[in-house]
Short mmCIF file of C-alpha atoms in Angstrom, two decimals:
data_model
loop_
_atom_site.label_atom_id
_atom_site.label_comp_id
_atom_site.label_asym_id
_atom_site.label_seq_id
_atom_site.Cartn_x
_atom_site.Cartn_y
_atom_site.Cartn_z
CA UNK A 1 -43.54 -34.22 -41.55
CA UNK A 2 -45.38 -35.84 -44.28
CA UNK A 3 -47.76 -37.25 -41.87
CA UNK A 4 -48.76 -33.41 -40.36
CA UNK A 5 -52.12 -32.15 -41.49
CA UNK A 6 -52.43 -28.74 -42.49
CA UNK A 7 -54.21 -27.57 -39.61
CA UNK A 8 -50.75 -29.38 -37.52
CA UNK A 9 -48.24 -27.43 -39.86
CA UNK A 10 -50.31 -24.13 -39.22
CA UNK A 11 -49.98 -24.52 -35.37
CA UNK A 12 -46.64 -25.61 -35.78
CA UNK A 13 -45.63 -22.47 -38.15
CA UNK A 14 -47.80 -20.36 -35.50
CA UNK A 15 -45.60 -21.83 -32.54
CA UNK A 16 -42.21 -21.11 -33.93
CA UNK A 17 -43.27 -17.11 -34.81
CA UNK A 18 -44.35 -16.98 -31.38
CA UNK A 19 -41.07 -18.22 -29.69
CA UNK A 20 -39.36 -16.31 -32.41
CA UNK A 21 -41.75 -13.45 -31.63
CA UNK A 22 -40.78 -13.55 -27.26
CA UNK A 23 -37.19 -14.57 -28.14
CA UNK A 24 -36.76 -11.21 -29.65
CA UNK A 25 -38.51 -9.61 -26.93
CA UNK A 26 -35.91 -10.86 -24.52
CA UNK A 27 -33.05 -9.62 -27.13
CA UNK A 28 -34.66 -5.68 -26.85
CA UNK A 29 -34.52 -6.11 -23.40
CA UNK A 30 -31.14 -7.47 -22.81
CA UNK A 31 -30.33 -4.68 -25.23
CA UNK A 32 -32.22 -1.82 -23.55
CA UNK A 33 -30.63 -3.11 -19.91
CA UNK A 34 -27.15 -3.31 -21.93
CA UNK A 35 -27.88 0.85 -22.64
CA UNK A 36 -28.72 1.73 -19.41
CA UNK A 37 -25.62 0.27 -17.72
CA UNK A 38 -23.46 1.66 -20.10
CA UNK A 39 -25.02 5.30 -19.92
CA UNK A 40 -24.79 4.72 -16.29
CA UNK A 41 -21.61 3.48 -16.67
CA UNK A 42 -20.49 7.02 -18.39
CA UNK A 43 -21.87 9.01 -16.09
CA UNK A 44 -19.79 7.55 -13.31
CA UNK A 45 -16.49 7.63 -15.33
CA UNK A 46 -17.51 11.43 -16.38
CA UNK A 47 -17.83 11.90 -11.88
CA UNK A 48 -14.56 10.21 -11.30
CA UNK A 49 -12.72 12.16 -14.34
CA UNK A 50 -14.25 15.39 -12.42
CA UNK A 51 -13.49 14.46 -8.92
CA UNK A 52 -9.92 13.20 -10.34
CA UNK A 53 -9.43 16.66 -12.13
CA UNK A 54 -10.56 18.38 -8.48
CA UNK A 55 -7.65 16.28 -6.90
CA UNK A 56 -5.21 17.28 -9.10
CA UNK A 57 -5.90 21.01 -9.04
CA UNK A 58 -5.46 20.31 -5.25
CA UNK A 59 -2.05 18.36 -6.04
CA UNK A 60 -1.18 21.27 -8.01
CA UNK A 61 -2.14 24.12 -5.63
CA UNK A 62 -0.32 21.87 -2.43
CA UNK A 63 2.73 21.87 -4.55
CA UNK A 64 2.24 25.79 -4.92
CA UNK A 65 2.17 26.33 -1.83
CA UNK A 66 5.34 24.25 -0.56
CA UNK A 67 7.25 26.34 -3.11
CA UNK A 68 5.72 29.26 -1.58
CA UNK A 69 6.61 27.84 1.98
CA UNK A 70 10.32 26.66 1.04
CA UNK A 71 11.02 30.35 -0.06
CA UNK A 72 9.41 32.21 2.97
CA UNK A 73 11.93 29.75 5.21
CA UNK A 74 14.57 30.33 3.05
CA UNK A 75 14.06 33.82 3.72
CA UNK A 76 14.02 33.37 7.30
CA UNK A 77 16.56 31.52 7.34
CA UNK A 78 18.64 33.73 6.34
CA UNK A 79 21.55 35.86 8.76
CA UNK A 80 20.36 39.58 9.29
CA UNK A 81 17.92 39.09 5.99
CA UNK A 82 20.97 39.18 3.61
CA UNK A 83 22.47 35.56 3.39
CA UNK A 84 21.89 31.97 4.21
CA UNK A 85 24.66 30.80 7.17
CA UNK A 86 26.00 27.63 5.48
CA UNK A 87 24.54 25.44 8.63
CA UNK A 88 21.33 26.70 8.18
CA UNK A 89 21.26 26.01 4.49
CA UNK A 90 18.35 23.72 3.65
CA UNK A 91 18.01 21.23 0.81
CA UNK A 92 15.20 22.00 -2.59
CA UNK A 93 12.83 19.65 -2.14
CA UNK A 94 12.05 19.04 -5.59
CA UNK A 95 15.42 17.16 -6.24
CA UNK A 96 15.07 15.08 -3.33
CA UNK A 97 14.09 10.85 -4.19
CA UNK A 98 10.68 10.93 -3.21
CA UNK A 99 9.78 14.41 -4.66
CA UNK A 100 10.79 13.03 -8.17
CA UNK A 101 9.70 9.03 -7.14
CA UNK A 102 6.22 11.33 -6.68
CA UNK A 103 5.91 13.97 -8.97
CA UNK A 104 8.44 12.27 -11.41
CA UNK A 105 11.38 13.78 -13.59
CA UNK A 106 9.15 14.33 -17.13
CA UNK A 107 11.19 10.97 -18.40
CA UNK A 108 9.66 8.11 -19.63
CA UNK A 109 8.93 6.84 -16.69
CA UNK A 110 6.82 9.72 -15.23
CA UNK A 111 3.95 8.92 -12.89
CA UNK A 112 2.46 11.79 -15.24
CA UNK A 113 2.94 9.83 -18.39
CA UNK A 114 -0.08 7.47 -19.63
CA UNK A 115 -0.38 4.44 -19.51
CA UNK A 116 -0.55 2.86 -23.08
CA UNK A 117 -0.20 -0.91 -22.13
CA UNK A 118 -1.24 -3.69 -19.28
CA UNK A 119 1.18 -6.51 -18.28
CA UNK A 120 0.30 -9.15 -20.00
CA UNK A 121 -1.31 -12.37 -18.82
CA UNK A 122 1.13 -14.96 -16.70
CA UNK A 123 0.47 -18.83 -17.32
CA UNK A 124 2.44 -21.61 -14.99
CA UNK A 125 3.24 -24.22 -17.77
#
């Protein structure tokens, strides 16, 4: 550099503000991209969280209902409207294997518990 003129170190000083200078052009915009997907990203999760809450009130008002449905054919199942005849006795659903493997039994194991950790990563070797 002790050979450079000052007119040489000028233009050199002048070229490495203006790759500075577009370099952190290209950062904003990376960053202002990086925003948008993640507002976009939000407003998707904040859709799904809705149309997952919609689901479950649906779950829940389905599970009403077969309640509902279990007692009006336990009622009509019943001889002369006063008892059930032992052969026509039916099961509650809810302690059945796949009402419980579904809806779960409140343990620890719940489908309604969350989920606080992943598997971890497998490696062969």
């Amino acid at each position: 550099m002790d050979n450079l003129s000052s007119e040489e170190i000028q233009q050199r000083a002048h070229q490495i503000t203006d790759e500075s200078l577009e370099s952190t052009r290209r950062i904003l915009g990376l960053a202002v991209e990086s925003q948008d997907a993640g507002i976009k990203t939000i407003t998707m999760l904040d859709e799904q969280k809705e149309q997952l809450n919609r689901i479950e009130e649906g779950l829940d008002q389905i599970n009403k209902d077969m309640r509902e449905t279990e007692k009006t054919l336990t009622e009509l199942n019943k001889c002369c409207g006063l008892c059930v005849c032992p052969c026509n006795r039916t099961k509650n659903f809810e302690s059945g294997k796949a009402y419980k493997t579904t809806w779960g039994d409140g343990g620890e194991n719940s489908p309604c518990n969350v989920v606080s950790k992943q598997p971890g990563l497998v490696t062969n070797g």
